[in-house]
Short mmCIF file of C-alpha atoms in Angstrom, two decimals:
data_model
loop_
_atom_site.label_atom_id
_atom_site.label_comp_id
_atom_site.label_asym_id
_atom_site.label_seq_id
_atom_site.Cartn_x
_atom_site.Cartn_y
_atom_site.Cartn_z
CA UNK A 9 -0.10 0.09 0.08
CA UNK A 10 1.47 3.32 -1.25
CA UNK A 11 1.58 6.29 0.92
CA UNK A 12 0.16 9.39 -0.14
CA UNK A 13 2.22 12.32 0.39
CA UNK A 14 1.17 15.32 2.94
CA UNK A 15 0.01 18.57 1.37
CA UNK A 16 3.09 20.05 3.24
CA UNK A 17 5.37 18.00 1.00
CA UNK A 18 3.35 18.90 -2.39
CA UNK A 19 3.69 22.50 -0.94
CA UNK A 20 7.03 22.59 -0.50
CA UNK A 21 7.14 20.69 -3.63
CA UNK A 22 5.72 23.42 -5.55
CA UNK A 23 7.84 26.33 -3.97
CA UNK A 24 10.65 24.62 -5.42
CA UNK A 25 9.38 24.51 -8.88
CA UNK A 26 8.27 28.40 -8.64
CA UNK A 27 12.12 29.02 -7.38
CA UNK A 28 13.33 27.66 -11.29
CA UNK A 29 13.58 23.82 -10.55
CA UNK A 30 12.05 21.19 -13.30
CA UNK A 31 8.85 19.54 -12.30
CA UNK A 32 10.80 16.01 -12.18
CA UNK A 33 13.61 17.44 -10.01
CA UNK A 34 11.14 18.83 -7.74
CA UNK A 35 8.95 15.81 -7.45
CA UNK A 36 12.33 13.39 -7.02
CA UNK A 37 13.47 15.87 -4.34
CA UNK A 38 10.27 15.73 -2.29
CA UNK A 39 9.23 12.37 -2.84
CA UNK A 40 5.83 12.89 -4.68
CA UNK A 41 4.96 11.72 -7.99
CA UNK A 42 5.25 13.73 -11.17
CA UNK A 43 1.83 13.53 -12.56
CA UNK A 44 0.53 14.65 -9.33
CA UNK A 45 2.99 17.66 -8.97
CA UNK A 46 2.35 18.93 -12.30
CA UNK A 47 -1.34 18.29 -12.15
CA UNK A 48 -1.73 20.72 -9.21
CA UNK A 49 0.86 23.19 -10.59
CA UNK A 50 -1.53 23.44 -13.51
CA UNK A 51 -4.70 23.83 -11.03
CA UNK A 52 -3.43 26.44 -9.50
CA UNK A 53 -2.13 28.58 -12.80
CA UNK A 54 1.58 28.58 -12.12
CA UNK A 55 2.69 26.06 -15.33
CA UNK A 56 5.36 27.60 -16.97
CA UNK A 57 5.07 25.14 -20.14
CA UNK A 58 7.77 22.75 -21.78
CA UNK A 59 11.23 24.69 -21.79
CA UNK A 60 13.26 23.67 -24.77
CA UNK A 61 16.86 23.97 -23.39
CA UNK A 62 19.25 24.67 -26.31
CA UNK A 63 21.90 21.94 -27.12
CA UNK A 64 25.34 23.19 -27.56
CA UNK A 65 26.53 21.45 -30.95
CA UNK A 66 29.87 19.81 -31.01
CA UNK A 67 32.53 22.08 -32.86
CA UNK A 68 33.29 20.67 -36.31
CA UNK A 69 36.85 22.14 -36.85
CA UNK A 70 38.76 18.82 -35.30
CA UNK A 71 36.47 16.74 -37.96
CA UNK A 72 36.94 18.98 -40.86
CA UNK A 73 40.81 19.11 -40.30
CA UNK A 74 41.00 15.33 -39.97
CA UNK A 75 38.52 15.09 -43.19
CA UNK A 76 40.95 17.59 -45.30
CA UNK A 77 44.13 15.18 -43.75
CA UNK A 78 42.72 12.82 -46.21
CA UNK A 79 40.41 10.96 -43.87
CA UNK A 80 36.87 9.67 -45.05
CA UNK A 81 33.62 11.67 -44.67
CA UNK A 82 32.34 8.55 -41.97
CA UNK A 83 35.76 8.01 -40.57
CA UNK A 84 36.02 11.51 -39.32
CA UNK A 85 32.65 12.10 -38.28
CA UNK A 86 32.66 8.82 -36.23
CA UNK A 87 36.09 9.69 -34.61
CA UNK A 88 35.00 12.95 -33.46
CA UNK A 89 31.37 12.20 -32.28
CA UNK A 90 29.23 14.53 -34.90
CA UNK A 91 27.06 13.78 -37.21
CA UNK A 92 27.80 12.62 -40.89
CA UNK A 93 25.32 14.81 -42.82
CA UNK A 94 26.05 18.02 -40.25
CA UNK A 95 29.43 17.60 -41.27
CA UNK A 96 29.10 17.08 -45.05
CA UNK A 97 26.75 19.82 -44.89
CA UNK A 98 29.39 22.01 -43.48
CA UNK A 99 32.11 21.23 -46.01
CA UNK A 100 29.94 21.77 -48.48
CA UNK A 101 29.30 25.21 -47.22
CA UNK A 102 33.27 26.20 -46.95
CA UNK A 103 33.47 24.24 -50.56
CA UNK A 104 36.05 21.74 -49.43
CA UNK A 105 33.78 18.48 -49.88
CA UNK A 106 35.07 16.18 -52.01
CA UNK A 107 32.24 14.23 -53.42
CA UNK A 108 31.58 10.55 -52.54
CA UNK A 109 34.76 8.38 -53.36
CA UNK A 110 33.76 4.69 -54.71
CA UNK A 111 36.68 2.48 -53.32
CA UNK A 112 37.12 -0.47 -55.82
CA UNK A 113 37.15 -3.71 -54.18
CA UNK A 114 39.90 -5.69 -53.46
CA UNK A 115 39.04 -9.33 -54.86
CA UNK A 116 40.91 -11.94 -52.60
CA UNK A 117 43.23 -14.02 -54.40
CA UNK A 118 41.72 -17.11 -55.73
CA UNK A 119 45.21 -19.64 -55.74
CA UNK A 120 44.41 -21.19 -52.21
CA UNK A 121 40.76 -21.58 -53.27
CA UNK A 122 41.78 -23.12 -56.81
CA UNK A 123 44.47 -25.82 -54.73
CA UNK A 124 41.49 -27.15 -52.29
CA UNK A 125 39.52 -27.28 -55.68
CA UNK A 126 41.69 -29.42 -57.69
CA UNK A 127 42.13 -31.48 -54.76
CA UNK A 128 38.84 -33.12 -54.84
CA UNK A 129 36.44 -30.52 -53.15
CA UNK A 130 33.10 -29.19 -54.89
CA UNK A 131 32.94 -25.52 -56.07
CA UNK A 132 30.22 -24.67 -53.44
CA UNK A 133 32.14 -26.01 -50.73
CA UNK A 134 35.66 -24.32 -51.77
CA UNK A 135 33.69 -20.91 -52.48
CA UNK A 136 32.19 -21.25 -49.06
CA UNK A 137 35.04 -22.32 -47.17
CA UNK A 138 37.33 -19.31 -48.53
CA UNK A 139 34.64 -16.60 -48.81
CA UNK A 140 34.62 -16.16 -52.52
CA UNK A 141 31.96 -15.80 -55.26
CA UNK A 142 31.18 -19.48 -56.62
CA UNK A 143 30.77 -17.68 -60.04
CA UNK A 144 33.93 -15.84 -60.08
CA UNK A 145 35.79 -19.02 -58.96
CA UNK A 146 34.07 -21.04 -61.70
CA UNK A 147 34.52 -18.47 -64.26
CA UNK A 148 38.39 -19.03 -63.21
CA UNK A 149 38.23 -22.51 -63.25
CA UNK A 150 36.93 -22.43 -66.91
CA UNK A 151 39.89 -19.96 -67.71
CA UNK A 152 42.16 -22.28 -66.85
CA UNK A 153 40.45 -25.47 -68.21
CA UNK A 154 40.22 -27.23 -65.46
CA UNK A 155 36.92 -27.07 -64.60
CA UNK A 156 35.00 -30.59 -63.89
CA UNK A 157 31.47 -29.45 -64.27
CA UNK A 158 28.62 -31.58 -63.38
CA UNK A 159 29.39 -34.92 -64.80
CA UNK A 160 33.45 -34.54 -63.55
CA UNK A 161 32.28 -33.78 -59.60
CA UNK A 162 34.13 -35.65 -57.35
CA UNK A 163 32.87 -34.87 -54.26
CA UNK A 164 33.14 -37.27 -51.40
CA UNK A 165 29.46 -37.41 -50.41
CA UNK A 166 28.07 -38.46 -53.46
CA UNK A 167 25.59 -41.57 -53.18
CA UNK A 168 27.11 -44.85 -54.38
CA UNK A 169 23.93 -45.44 -56.67
CA UNK A 170 24.01 -48.11 -59.97
CA UNK A 171 23.67 -45.13 -62.50
CA UNK A 172 23.52 -48.03 -65.12
CA UNK A 173 20.64 -49.65 -63.42
CA UNK A 174 18.93 -46.76 -62.35
CA UNK A 175 19.20 -45.71 -66.81
CA UNK A 176 17.80 -49.74 -67.62
CA UNK A 177 15.22 -49.44 -65.40
CA UNK A 178 13.85 -46.19 -66.69
CA UNK A 179 14.23 -46.88 -70.14
CA UNK A 180 12.40 -50.10 -69.56
CA UNK A 181 9.33 -47.73 -67.87
CA UNK A 182 9.57 -47.09 -64.43
CA UNK A 183 9.35 -43.40 -63.58
CA UNK A 184 11.30 -41.12 -61.63
CA UNK A 185 9.50 -40.93 -58.39
CA UNK A 186 9.26 -44.77 -58.35
CA UNK A 187 12.78 -45.04 -59.12
CA UNK A 188 13.59 -42.59 -56.21
CA UNK A 189 11.60 -44.74 -53.78
CA UNK A 190 13.44 -47.80 -54.72
CA UNK A 191 16.82 -46.34 -54.07
CA UNK A 192 15.89 -43.99 -51.16
CA UNK A 193 16.65 -40.93 -52.71
CA UNK A 194 15.36 -37.71 -54.00
CA UNK A 195 14.23 -37.46 -57.43
CA UNK A 196 16.68 -34.56 -58.17
CA UNK A 197 19.52 -37.05 -57.81
CA UNK A 198 17.78 -39.62 -60.21
CA UNK A 199 17.37 -37.07 -62.51
CA UNK A 200 21.22 -36.00 -62.54
CA UNK A 201 22.11 -39.69 -62.64
CA UNK A 202 20.17 -40.14 -65.97
CA UNK A 203 21.65 -37.34 -67.16
CA UNK A 204 25.05 -38.76 -66.41
CA UNK A 205 24.21 -41.64 -68.38
CA UNK A 206 23.18 -39.47 -71.18
CA UNK A 207 19.67 -40.71 -70.87
CA UNK A 208 16.76 -38.07 -72.26
CA UNK A 209 13.84 -37.73 -69.59
CA UNK A 210 10.39 -38.09 -70.69
CA UNK A 211 8.25 -35.13 -71.58
CA UNK A 212 5.31 -34.37 -69.49
CA UNK A 213 2.71 -35.93 -71.72
CA UNK A 214 4.74 -38.81 -72.14
CA UNK A 215 4.99 -39.18 -68.30
CA UNK A 216 1.15 -38.78 -68.00
CA UNK A 217 0.67 -41.15 -70.79
CA UNK A 218 2.72 -43.76 -69.11
CA UNK A 219 1.11 -43.70 -65.85
CA UNK A 220 -2.42 -44.11 -67.34
CA UNK A 221 -1.02 -47.19 -69.21
CA UNK A 222 -0.39 -48.84 -65.77
CA UNK A 223 -3.57 -47.89 -64.75
CA UNK A 224 -6.87 -50.48 -64.85
CA UNK A 225 -10.04 -48.95 -65.88
CA UNK A 226 -11.09 -48.83 -62.55
CA UNK A 227 -8.16 -46.63 -61.43
CA UNK A 228 -8.63 -44.42 -64.35
CA UNK A 229 -12.08 -43.73 -63.61
CA UNK A 230 -11.36 -42.68 -59.97
CA UNK A 231 -8.58 -40.48 -61.35
CA UNK A 232 -10.69 -38.73 -63.55
CA UNK A 233 -14.12 -38.48 -61.50
CA UNK A 234 -12.79 -35.02 -60.11
CA UNK A 235 -12.70 -33.51 -63.15
CA UNK A 236 -15.82 -35.44 -65.04
CA UNK A 237 -17.79 -33.92 -62.07
CA UNK A 238 -16.57 -30.53 -62.23
CA UNK A 239 -17.32 -30.10 -66.28
CA UNK A 240 -20.29 -32.42 -66.34
CA UNK A 241 -23.63 -30.60 -67.26
CA UNK A 242 -21.85 -27.15 -67.94
CA UNK A 243 -21.89 -26.02 -71.58
CA UNK A 244 -19.01 -25.54 -73.54
CA UNK A 245 -18.06 -22.16 -75.29
CA UNK A 246 -17.66 -21.97 -78.93
CA UNK A 247 -13.98 -21.22 -78.43
CA UNK A 248 -13.55 -24.23 -76.48
CA UNK A 249 -15.18 -26.66 -79.04
CA UNK A 250 -13.00 -25.00 -81.58
CA UNK A 251 -9.80 -25.95 -79.39
CA UNK A 252 -11.23 -29.61 -79.17
CA UNK A 253 -11.59 -29.79 -82.84
CA UNK A 254 -7.92 -28.58 -83.22
CA UNK A 255 -6.91 -31.32 -80.86
CA UNK A 256 -9.03 -33.82 -82.45
CA UNK A 257 -7.05 -33.52 -85.83
CA UNK A 258 -3.80 -32.75 -84.41
CA UNK A 259 -3.75 -36.30 -82.79
CA UNK A 260 -6.23 -37.89 -85.22
CA UNK A 261 -8.20 -39.08 -82.65
CA UNK A 262 -11.52 -40.43 -84.55
CA UNK A 263 -9.69 -41.35 -87.75
CA UNK A 264 -11.23 -44.52 -88.90
CA UNK A 265 -9.75 -47.37 -91.40
CA UNK A 266 -11.90 -46.35 -94.25
CA UNK A 267 -11.49 -42.18 -94.04
CA UNK A 268 -7.31 -43.37 -93.81
CA UNK A 269 -8.13 -46.03 -96.88
CA UNK A 270 -9.70 -42.99 -98.87
CA UNK A 271 -6.95 -40.72 -98.30
CA UNK A 272 -4.24 -42.85 -99.41
CA UNK A 273 -6.23 -43.63 -102.87
CA UNK A 274 -6.73 -39.72 -103.28
CA UNK A 275 -3.09 -39.42 -102.75
CA UNK A 276 -2.47 -42.08 -105.06
CA UNK A 277 -4.85 -39.71 -107.64
CA UNK A 278 -2.73 -36.62 -106.72
CA UNK A 279 -5.28 -35.18 -104.23
CA UNK A 280 -3.70 -34.05 -100.87
CA UNK A 281 -6.43 -34.05 -98.19
CA UNK A 282 -6.36 -33.91 -94.19
CA UNK A 283 -8.13 -36.39 -92.16
CA UNK A 284 -10.01 -34.98 -89.12
CA UNK A 285 -9.71 -31.26 -90.60
CA UNK A 286 -11.00 -28.96 -88.00
CA UNK A 287 -13.63 -26.29 -89.20
CA UNK A 288 -14.95 -24.61 -86.23
CA UNK A 289 -16.44 -26.63 -83.65
CA UNK A 290 -16.70 -29.44 -86.03
CA UNK A 291 -14.18 -32.15 -87.96
CA UNK A 292 -14.35 -33.06 -91.41
CA UNK A 293 -13.47 -37.29 -91.98
CA UNK A 294 -11.58 -35.74 -95.08
CA UNK A 295 -11.17 -32.35 -96.41
CA UNK A 296 -9.52 -30.61 -99.40
CA UNK A 297 -10.68 -27.09 -99.89
CA UNK A 298 -13.70 -26.41 -100.72
CA UNK A 299 -15.15 -30.32 -100.59
CA UNK A 300 -15.38 -31.75 -97.35
CA UNK A 301 -16.28 -35.58 -97.10
CA UNK A 302 -18.08 -37.55 -94.47
CA UNK A 303 -18.08 -41.14 -94.77
CA UNK A 304 -21.45 -42.80 -93.55
CA UNK A 305 -20.98 -46.40 -92.42
CA UNK A 306 -22.26 -49.02 -90.03
CA UNK A 307 -26.10 -47.60 -90.53
CA UNK A 308 -26.12 -45.74 -87.30
CA UNK A 309 -25.46 -41.98 -88.73
CA UNK A 310 -29.40 -41.78 -89.55
CA UNK A 311 -30.11 -42.05 -85.53
CA UNK A 312 -29.73 -40.63 -82.19
CA UNK A 313 -27.46 -37.85 -81.29
CA UNK A 314 -25.64 -37.62 -84.52
CA UNK A 315 -28.75 -37.55 -86.87
CA UNK A 316 -30.20 -34.54 -84.45
CA UNK A 317 -27.10 -32.32 -84.75
CA UNK A 318 -26.40 -33.31 -88.33
CA UNK A 319 -28.45 -30.40 -89.78
CA UNK A 320 -26.44 -27.69 -87.72
CA UNK A 321 -23.35 -29.36 -88.50
CA UNK A 322 -24.01 -29.47 -92.23
CA UNK A 323 -25.10 -25.61 -92.48
CA UNK A 324 -21.63 -24.71 -90.32
CA UNK A 325 -19.74 -26.42 -93.41
CA UNK A 326 -22.10 -24.78 -96.16
CA UNK A 327 -22.19 -21.48 -94.53
CA UNK A 328 -18.24 -21.22 -94.51
CA UNK A 329 -18.04 -21.78 -98.14
CA UNK A 330 -17.60 -25.90 -98.19
CA UNK A 331 -19.41 -28.24 -100.62
CA UNK A 332 -20.14 -31.49 -98.37
CA UNK A 333 -20.13 -35.03 -100.04
CA UNK A 334 -21.51 -37.83 -97.72
CA UNK A 335 -20.01 -41.45 -99.03
CA UNK A 336 -22.31 -44.03 -97.85
CA UNK A 337 -20.43 -47.70 -97.29
CA UNK A 338 -21.89 -51.01 -96.91
CA UNK A 339 -19.93 -53.63 -96.79
CA UNK A 340 -22.20 -56.05 -98.67
CA UNK A 341 -24.06 -53.44 -101.15
CA UNK A 342 -21.67 -50.72 -101.65
CA UNK A 343 -18.23 -50.94 -100.71
CA UNK A 344 -15.50 -48.48 -100.36
CA UNK A 345 -14.00 -48.68 -103.40
CA UNK A 346 -11.30 -46.83 -106.19
CA UNK A 347 -14.65 -45.14 -107.70
CA UNK A 348 -15.62 -43.12 -104.85
CA UNK A 349 -11.98 -41.42 -104.56
CA UNK A 350 -12.10 -40.99 -108.54
CA UNK A 351 -15.63 -39.17 -108.03
CA UNK A 352 -13.95 -37.17 -105.34
CA UNK A 353 -11.10 -36.02 -107.38
CA UNK A 354 -13.08 -35.16 -110.47
CA UNK A 355 -15.58 -33.27 -107.87
CA UNK A 356 -12.78 -31.20 -106.25
CA UNK A 357 -11.13 -30.16 -109.51
CA UNK A 358 -14.30 -29.49 -111.04
CA UNK A 359 -15.34 -27.03 -107.93
CA UNK A 360 -12.03 -25.41 -107.46
CA UNK A 361 -12.27 -24.24 -111.35
CA UNK A 362 -15.91 -23.36 -110.88
CA UNK A 363 -16.56 -21.40 -107.85
CA UNK A 364 -20.27 -21.09 -108.59
CA UNK A 365 -20.73 -24.83 -107.93
CA UNK A 366 -19.36 -24.22 -103.85
CA UNK A 367 -21.69 -24.94 -100.86
CA UNK A 368 -23.48 -28.35 -102.49
CA UNK A 369 -24.54 -31.32 -100.56
CA UNK A 370 -24.04 -34.44 -102.34
CA UNK A 371 -24.66 -38.29 -101.71
CA UNK A 372 -22.47 -41.30 -103.34
CA UNK A 373 -22.32 -44.69 -102.68
CA UNK A 374 -19.01 -46.44 -101.87
CA UNK A 375 -18.81 -47.37 -105.09
CA UNK A 376 -18.89 -43.91 -106.56
CA UNK A 377 -22.24 -43.67 -108.08
CA UNK A 378 -24.36 -40.93 -107.34
CA UNK A 379 -27.47 -41.52 -104.85
CA UNK A 380 -30.55 -40.10 -105.18
CA UNK A 381 -31.94 -37.74 -102.20
CA UNK A 382 -35.82 -37.26 -101.27
CA UNK A 383 -35.73 -33.75 -100.40
CA UNK A 384 -33.54 -30.43 -100.47
CA UNK A 385 -34.25 -29.29 -97.22
CA UNK A 386 -31.57 -29.47 -94.19
CA UNK A 387 -34.05 -30.40 -91.96
CA UNK A 388 -34.66 -33.88 -93.79
CA UNK A 389 -31.14 -35.18 -95.05
CA UNK A 390 -30.63 -38.38 -96.41
CA UNK A 391 -29.25 -40.39 -94.42
CA UNK A 392 -30.66 -43.60 -95.14
CA UNK A 393 -30.44 -43.69 -98.94
CA UNK A 394 -34.12 -43.60 -100.87
CA UNK A 395 -35.18 -46.87 -101.82
CA UNK A 396 -34.83 -48.37 -105.71
CA UNK A 397 -38.15 -47.44 -107.49
CA UNK A 398 -38.82 -51.06 -108.31
CA UNK A 399 -38.36 -52.38 -104.40
CA UNK A 400 -40.89 -49.26 -103.82
CA UNK A 401 -43.28 -50.90 -106.41
CA UNK A 402 -42.79 -54.59 -104.99
CA UNK A 403 -43.31 -53.38 -101.72
#
């Protein structure tokens, strides 16, 4: 429990303050609190306010004489306990300031570090031990022709791993991660050993493909379930569909044997075509502007989702200046033959020579014969060939 000072002590402290002492000195002398004394002085109207006591700056002449003698500004300021900014301003006022002098660093000699490196120590350890920059040391070693490089390092702490076995297992199909786990080391170490053996690393696409090839269908479904769930039910933009079409063209994802066979026949006839050519968001089975070829086989093109989107697909080709030729292929009645290739080659030559023939829609058999169509409207496309008149009469 603190004892409160009596009023007589407070009066004595106020008298000391009035006589010229500072508040803290009067409070300390009479053993009372400084805040209480200041409050009472202000209440009585005796507070003098804060008195700023002028500081007496140290003389600068000794520091200036030291600077003129050749000493640096900072050194002179520290030696004589004066501020460097004040000293510089005074030197500038007197016109004797020399300006900032940049002293070039004196590089350390590298002989000891080079000798240590030649003895077998790694570059990083040598630079750390001799306190020299590793870039400067490596440049000097290369200039002298004694730089070992990554493959020639002889650090004593390097792991004794079978480089040849690692390279053989990697080439056989094991991944860098599996090899690191098998040899109880890091993936970076495996990468360096593969580089020592001269083995080219797989690209990211090749590594992903290798991982998927080792998965069974159930594992693939589990691996892709999250991405499928995230994109399911969301409509794709036109730009995304165009990019997907370009991917199908580049990777030939849906090229059938019939398309590739017809492509080879057209090449023999001197016609260069592109399988799975991307035209906006769609892919033509074969195409050489201005003719796009669609091969219908299997009797499923006239039904379901394919039939539902066929009018829009065809309009897209025609609106962009393409003519479309549908080749109906039936293994028993109209197998794909050289006649279809000859028809397409002649029609392509004719279309290129007569621009008015563009934006046409034709249907031929696999033998190259034109087929009769029932209507000209795009909403009723002849997916299934019309019956022969004789068969209709017999029916």
